């Protein structure tokens, strides 16, 4: 348990870098034209941000609780919350991977088959987003 406690303090900023990366992905998906998404253009970013906001709030709560924890009971509660947050973060990562994988498969299909009615520049922008 001692090693888990050290990890909470040592890697606190790493968690926020990952959250910022997810927000950047959602922003790119919203701002850049992307014709290869599943559903409407806004669907993937909205789902990602909907999952990210409570995950970020829970992370902030856990880090604040860890800073104030004094007893073994407090630390056990922080560790349980941390495990739950880790599982939610993995689920969010899996969701983003599936969405981007589907978009990549669609992009490769369009490039290989030559069935795309888009300009090459648009296809390259779609590839950048993926």
mmCIF file with all atom_site columns, C-alpha atoms in Angstrom:
data_model
loop_
_atom_site.group_PDB
_atom_site.id
_atom_site.type_symbol
_atom_site.label_atom_id
_atom_site.label_alt_id
_atom_site.label_comp_id
_atom_site.label_asym_id
_atom_site.label_entity_id
_atom_site.label_seq_id
_atom_site.pdbx_PDB_ins_code
_atom_site.Cartn_x
_atom_site.Cartn_y
_atom_site.Cartn_z
_atom_site.occupancy
_atom_site.B_iso_or_equiv
_atom_site.pdbx_formal_charge
_atom_site.auth_seq_id
_atom_site.auth_comp_id
_atom_site.auth_asym_id
_atom_site.auth_atom_id
_atom_site.pdbx_PDB_model_num
ATOM 1   C CA . UNK A 1 1   ? 0.000   0.000  0.000   1.00 0.00 ? 1   UNK A CA 1
ATOM 2   C CA . UNK A 1 2   ? 2.893   2.352  0.709   1.00 0.00 ? 2   UNK A CA 1
ATOM 3   C CA . UNK A 1 3   ? 3.944   2.253  -2.955  1.00 0.00 ? 3   UNK A CA 1
ATOM 4   C CA . UNK A 1 4   ? 0.392   3.147  -4.087  1.00 0.00 ? 4   UNK A CA 1
ATOM 5   C CA . UNK A 1 5   ? 0.414   6.135  -1.764  1.00 0.00 ? 5   UNK A CA 1
ATOM 6   C CA . UNK A 1 6   ? 3.672   7.421  -3.189  1.00 0.00 ? 6   UNK A CA 1
ATOM 7   C CA . UNK A 1 7   ? 2.309   7.022  -6.729  1.00 0.00 ? 7   UNK A CA 1
ATOM 8   C CA . UNK A 1 8   ? -0.645  9.286  -5.963  1.00 0.00 ? 8   UNK A CA 1
ATOM 9   C CA . UNK A 1 9   ? 1.679   12.174 -5.160  1.00 0.00 ? 9   UNK A CA 1
ATOM 10  C CA . UNK A 1 10  ? 4.464   11.380 -7.643  1.00 0.00 ? 10  UNK A CA 1
ATOM 11  C CA . UNK A 1 11  ? 2.285   11.016 -10.747 1.00 0.00 ? 11  UNK A CA 1
ATOM 12  C CA . UNK A 1 12  ? -0.417  13.597 -10.062 1.00 0.00 ? 12  UNK A CA 1
ATOM 13  C CA . UNK A 1 13  ? 0.471   15.769 -13.062 1.00 0.00 ? 13  UNK A CA 1
ATOM 14  C CA . UNK A 1 14  ? 0.580   12.795 -15.465 1.00 0.00 ? 14  UNK A CA 1
ATOM 15  C CA . UNK A 1 15  ? -3.137  12.277 -14.959 1.00 0.00 ? 15  UNK A CA 1
ATOM 16  C CA . UNK A 1 16  ? -3.893  15.852 -15.967 1.00 0.00 ? 16  UNK A CA 1
ATOM 17  C CA . UNK A 1 17  ? -1.733  15.556 -19.086 1.00 0.00 ? 17  UNK A CA 1
ATOM 18  C CA . UNK A 1 18  ? -3.853  12.585 -20.162 1.00 0.00 ? 18  UNK A CA 1
ATOM 19  C CA . UNK A 1 19  ? -7.065  14.519 -19.493 1.00 0.00 ? 19  UNK A CA 1
ATOM 20  C CA . UNK A 1 20  ? -5.730  17.447 -21.535 1.00 0.00 ? 20  UNK A CA 1
ATOM 21  C CA . UNK A 1 21  ? -4.894  15.087 -24.403 1.00 0.00 ? 21  UNK A CA 1
ATOM 22  C CA . UNK A 1 22  ? -8.479  13.786 -24.459 1.00 0.00 ? 22  UNK A CA 1
ATOM 23  C CA . UNK A 1 23  ? -9.799  17.360 -24.476 1.00 0.00 ? 23  UNK A CA 1
ATOM 24  C CA . UNK A 1 24  ? -7.432  18.192 -27.358 1.00 0.00 ? 24  UNK A CA 1
ATOM 25  C CA . UNK A 1 25  ? -8.662  15.161 -29.324 1.00 0.00 ? 25  UNK A CA 1
ATOM 26  C CA . UNK A 1 26  ? -12.275 16.228 -28.802 1.00 0.00 ? 26  UNK A CA 1
ATOM 27  C CA . UNK A 1 27  ? -11.409 19.769 -29.850 1.00 0.00 ? 27  UNK A CA 1
ATOM 28  C CA . UNK A 1 28  ? -9.713  18.582 -33.047 1.00 0.00 ? 28  UNK A CA 1
ATOM 29  C CA . UNK A 1 29  ? -12.669 16.378 -33.876 1.00 0.00 ? 29  UNK A CA 1
ATOM 30  C CA . UNK A 1 30  ? -15.036 19.316 -33.442 1.00 0.00 ? 30  UNK A CA 1
ATOM 31  C CA . UNK A 1 31  ? -12.992 21.993 -35.198 1.00 0.00 ? 31  UNK A CA 1
ATOM 32  C CA . UNK A 1 32  ? -11.534 20.167 -38.169 1.00 0.00 ? 32  UNK A CA 1
ATOM 33  C CA . UNK A 1 33  ? -13.723 18.849 -40.934 1.00 0.00 ? 33  UNK A CA 1
ATOM 34  C CA . UNK A 1 34  ? -14.009 15.112 -40.579 1.00 0.00 ? 34  UNK A CA 1
ATOM 35  C CA . UNK A 1 35  ? -16.319 13.156 -42.869 1.00 0.00 ? 35  UNK A CA 1
ATOM 36  C CA . UNK A 1 36  ? -15.239 9.782  -41.545 1.00 0.00 ? 36  UNK A CA 1
ATOM 37  C CA . UNK A 1 37  ? -16.843 9.804  -38.119 1.00 0.00 ? 37  UNK A CA 1
ATOM 38  C CA . UNK A 1 38  ? -19.479 7.442  -36.840 1.00 0.00 ? 38  UNK A CA 1
ATOM 39  C CA . UNK A 1 39  ? -22.764 9.302  -36.723 1.00 0.00 ? 39  UNK A CA 1
ATOM 40  C CA . UNK A 1 40  ? -22.925 13.093 -36.771 1.00 0.00 ? 40  UNK A CA 1
ATOM 41  C CA . UNK A 1 41  ? -19.714 15.103 -36.650 1.00 0.00 ? 41  UNK A CA 1
ATOM 42  C CA . UNK A 1 42  ? -20.366 16.236 -33.054 1.00 0.00 ? 42  UNK A CA 1
ATOM 43  C CA . UNK A 1 43  ? -21.182 12.762 -31.656 1.00 0.00 ? 43  UNK A CA 1
ATOM 44  C CA . UNK A 1 44  ? -17.670 11.508 -30.767 1.00 0.00 ? 44  UNK A CA 1
ATOM 45  C CA . UNK A 1 45  ? -16.451 14.749 -29.131 1.00 0.00 ? 45  UNK A CA 1
ATOM 46  C CA . UNK A 1 46  ? -19.638 15.097 -27.096 1.00 0.00 ? 46  UNK A CA 1
ATOM 47  C CA . UNK A 1 47  ? -19.388 11.503 -25.838 1.00 0.00 ? 47  UNK A CA 1
ATOM 48  C CA . UNK A 1 48  ? -15.707 11.957 -25.000 1.00 0.00 ? 48  UNK A CA 1
ATOM 49  C CA . UNK A 1 49  ? -16.273 15.227 -23.140 1.00 0.00 ? 49  UNK A CA 1
ATOM 50  C CA . UNK A 1 50  ? -19.332 13.834 -21.361 1.00 0.00 ? 50  UNK A CA 1
ATOM 51  C CA . UNK A 1 51  ? -17.143 11.060 -19.966 1.00 0.00 ? 51  UNK A CA 1
ATOM 52  C CA . UNK A 1 52  ? -14.148 13.322 -19.383 1.00 0.00 ? 52  UNK A CA 1
ATOM 53  C CA . UNK A 1 53  ? -15.838 15.957 -17.203 1.00 0.00 ? 53  UNK A CA 1
ATOM 54  C CA . UNK A 1 54  ? -16.920 13.626 -14.352 1.00 0.00 ? 54  UNK A CA 1
ATOM 55  C CA . UNK A 1 55  ? -13.633 11.751 -14.665 1.00 0.00 ? 55  UNK A CA 1
ATOM 56  C CA . UNK A 1 56  ? -11.682 14.997 -14.205 1.00 0.00 ? 56  UNK A CA 1
ATOM 57  C CA . UNK A 1 57  ? -13.880 15.992 -11.248 1.00 0.00 ? 57  UNK A CA 1
ATOM 58  C CA . UNK A 1 58  ? -13.345 12.610 -9.609  1.00 0.00 ? 58  UNK A CA 1
ATOM 59  C CA . UNK A 1 59  ? -9.598  12.891 -10.196 1.00 0.00 ? 59  UNK A CA 1
ATOM 60  C CA . UNK A 1 60  ? -9.500  16.340 -8.579  1.00 0.00 ? 60  UNK A CA 1
ATOM 61  C CA . UNK A 1 61  ? -11.505 15.026 -5.611  1.00 0.00 ? 61  UNK A CA 1
ATOM 62  C CA . UNK A 1 62  ? -9.179  12.046 -5.208  1.00 0.00 ? 62  UNK A CA 1
ATOM 63  C CA . UNK A 1 63  ? -6.059  14.192 -5.327  1.00 0.00 ? 63  UNK A CA 1
ATOM 64  C CA . UNK A 1 64  ? -7.514  16.633 -2.794  1.00 0.00 ? 64  UNK A CA 1
ATOM 65  C CA . UNK A 1 65  ? -8.545  13.733 -0.549  1.00 0.00 ? 65  UNK A CA 1
ATOM 66  C CA . UNK A 1 66  ? -5.071  12.236 -0.812  1.00 0.00 ? 66  UNK A CA 1
ATOM 67  C CA . UNK A 1 67  ? -3.529  15.528 0.256   1.00 0.00 ? 67  UNK A CA 1
ATOM 68  C CA . UNK A 1 68  ? -5.750  15.617 3.353   1.00 0.00 ? 68  UNK A CA 1
ATOM 69  C CA . UNK A 1 69  ? -5.693  11.905 4.229   1.00 0.00 ? 69  UNK A CA 1
ATOM 70  C CA . UNK A 1 70  ? -4.311  11.192 7.673   1.00 0.00 ? 70  UNK A CA 1
ATOM 71  C CA . UNK A 1 71  ? -5.646  7.800  8.704   1.00 0.00 ? 71  UNK A CA 1
ATOM 72  C CA . UNK A 1 72  ? -5.525  4.375  7.166   1.00 0.00 ? 72  UNK A CA 1
ATOM 73  C CA . UNK A 1 73  ? -9.284  4.570  6.538   1.00 0.00 ? 73  UNK A CA 1
ATOM 74  C CA . UNK A 1 74  ? -8.836  7.772  4.520   1.00 0.00 ? 74  UNK A CA 1
ATOM 75  C CA . UNK A 1 75  ? -6.065  6.227  2.456   1.00 0.00 ? 75  UNK A CA 1
ATOM 76  C CA . UNK A 1 76  ? -8.096  3.093  1.733   1.00 0.00 ? 76  UNK A CA 1
ATOM 77  C CA . UNK A 1 77  ? -10.994 5.261  0.536   1.00 0.00 ? 77  UNK A CA 1
ATOM 78  C CA . UNK A 1 78  ? -8.630  7.214  -1.715  1.00 0.00 ? 78  UNK A CA 1
ATOM 79  C CA . UNK A 1 79  ? -7.169  3.999  -3.143  1.00 0.00 ? 79  UNK A CA 1
ATOM 80  C CA . UNK A 1 80  ? -10.644 2.583  -3.901  1.00 0.00 ? 80  UNK A CA 1
ATOM 81  C CA . UNK A 1 81  ? -11.623 5.789  -5.651  1.00 0.00 ? 81  UNK A CA 1
ATOM 82  C CA . UNK A 1 82  ? -8.347  5.765  -7.559  1.00 0.00 ? 82  UNK A CA 1
ATOM 83  C CA . UNK A 1 83  ? -9.007  2.228  -8.843  1.00 0.00 ? 83  UNK A CA 1
ATOM 84  C CA . UNK A 1 84  ? -12.482 3.239  -9.995  1.00 0.00 ? 84  UNK A CA 1
ATOM 85  C CA . UNK A 1 85  ? -11.092 6.298  -11.767 1.00 0.00 ? 85  UNK A CA 1
ATOM 86  C CA . UNK A 1 86  ? -8.420  4.171  -13.439 1.00 0.00 ? 86  UNK A CA 1
ATOM 87  C CA . UNK A 1 87  ? -11.102 1.794  -14.758 1.00 0.00 ? 87  UNK A CA 1
ATOM 88  C CA . UNK A 1 88  ? -13.148 4.730  -16.074 1.00 0.00 ? 88  UNK A CA 1
ATOM 89  C CA . UNK A 1 89  ? -10.055 6.216  -17.725 1.00 0.00 ? 89  UNK A CA 1
ATOM 90  C CA . UNK A 1 90  ? -9.330  2.899  -19.445 1.00 0.00 ? 90  UNK A CA 1
ATOM 91  C CA . UNK A 1 91  ? -12.927 2.735  -20.657 1.00 0.00 ? 91  UNK A CA 1
ATOM 92  C CA . UNK A 1 92  ? -12.632 6.268  -22.061 1.00 0.00 ? 92  UNK A CA 1
ATOM 93  C CA . UNK A 1 93  ? -9.368  5.352  -23.779 1.00 0.00 ? 93  UNK A CA 1
ATOM 94  C CA . UNK A 1 94  ? -10.977 2.242  -25.265 1.00 0.00 ? 94  UNK A CA 1
ATOM 95  C CA . UNK A 1 95  ? -13.911 4.301  -26.544 1.00 0.00 ? 95  UNK A CA 1
ATOM 96  C CA . UNK A 1 96  ? -11.624 6.853  -28.211 1.00 0.00 ? 96  UNK A CA 1
ATOM 97  C CA . UNK A 1 97  ? -9.577  4.035  -29.712 1.00 0.00 ? 97  UNK A CA 1
ATOM 98  C CA . UNK A 1 98  ? -12.680 2.375  -31.167 1.00 0.00 ? 98  UNK A CA 1
ATOM 99  C CA . UNK A 1 99  ? -13.978 5.633  -32.632 1.00 0.00 ? 99  UNK A CA 1
ATOM 100 C CA . UNK A 1 100 ? -10.607 6.480  -34.168 1.00 0.00 ? 100 UNK A CA 1
ATOM 101 C CA . UNK A 1 101 ? -10.101 2.894  -35.361 1.00 0.00 ? 101 UNK A CA 1
ATOM 102 C CA . UNK A 1 102 ? -13.428 2.955  -37.195 1.00 0.00 ? 102 UNK A CA 1
ATOM 103 C CA . UNK A 1 103 ? -12.541 6.307  -38.765 1.00 0.00 ? 103 UNK A CA 1
ATOM 104 C CA . UNK A 1 104 ? -9.133  4.957  -39.792 1.00 0.00 ? 104 UNK A CA 1
ATOM 105 C CA . UNK A 1 105 ? -10.688 1.857  -41.352 1.00 0.00 ? 105 UNK A CA 1
ATOM 106 C CA . UNK A 1 106 ? -13.088 4.077  -43.303 1.00 0.00 ? 106 UNK A CA 1
ATOM 107 C CA . UNK A 1 107 ? -10.230 6.334  -44.419 1.00 0.00 ? 107 UNK A CA 1
ATOM 108 C CA . UNK A 1 108 ? -8.084  3.409  -45.596 1.00 0.00 ? 108 UNK A CA 1
ATOM 109 C CA . UNK A 1 109 ? -11.074 1.936  -47.408 1.00 0.00 ? 109 UNK A CA 1
ATOM 110 C CA . UNK A 1 110 ? -11.666 5.228  -49.237 1.00 0.00 ? 110 UNK A CA 1
ATOM 111 C CA . UNK A 1 111 ? -7.995  5.557  -50.144 1.00 0.00 ? 111 UNK A CA 1
ATOM 112 C CA . UNK A 1 112 ? -7.555  1.979  -51.359 1.00 0.00 ? 112 UNK A CA 1
ATOM 113 C CA . UNK A 1 113 ? -10.814 1.713  -53.284 1.00 0.00 ? 113 UNK A CA 1
ATOM 114 C CA . UNK A 1 114 ? -10.669 5.220  -54.659 1.00 0.00 ? 114 UNK A CA 1
ATOM 115 C CA . UNK A 1 115 ? -14.338 5.626  -53.810 1.00 0.00 ? 115 UNK A CA 1
ATOM 116 C CA . UNK A 1 116 ? -13.957 8.901  -51.992 1.00 0.00 ? 116 UNK A CA 1
ATOM 117 C CA . UNK A 1 117 ? -15.501 11.955 -53.598 1.00 0.00 ? 117 UNK A CA 1
ATOM 118 C CA . UNK A 1 118 ? -13.404 14.169 -51.378 1.00 0.00 ? 118 UNK A CA 1
ATOM 119 C CA . UNK A 1 119 ? -10.372 16.165 -52.315 1.00 0.00 ? 119 UNK A CA 1
ATOM 120 C CA . UNK A 1 120 ? -6.982  14.788 -51.348 1.00 0.00 ? 120 UNK A CA 1
ATOM 121 C CA . UNK A 1 121 ? -6.523  17.665 -48.910 1.00 0.00 ? 121 UNK A CA 1
ATOM 122 C CA . UNK A 1 122 ? -9.713  16.704 -47.061 1.00 0.00 ? 122 UNK A CA 1
ATOM 123 C CA . UNK A 1 123 ? -8.584  13.081 -46.831 1.00 0.00 ? 123 UNK A CA 1
ATOM 124 C CA . UNK A 1 124 ? -5.246  14.194 -45.408 1.00 0.00 ? 124 UNK A CA 1
ATOM 125 C CA . UNK A 1 125 ? -7.021  16.335 -42.791 1.00 0.00 ? 125 UNK A CA 1
ATOM 126 C CA . UNK A 1 126 ? -9.182  13.342 -41.878 1.00 0.00 ? 126 UNK A CA 1
ATOM 127 C CA . UNK A 1 127 ? -6.008  11.261 -41.537 1.00 0.00 ? 127 UNK A CA 1
ATOM 128 C CA . UNK A 1 128 ? -4.502  13.926 -39.269 1.00 0.00 ? 128 UNK A CA 1
ATOM 129 C CA . UNK A 1 129 ? -7.515  13.799 -36.961 1.00 0.00 ? 129 UNK A CA 1
ATOM 130 C CA . UNK A 1 130 ? -7.378  10.021 -36.747 1.00 0.00 ? 130 UNK A CA 1
#
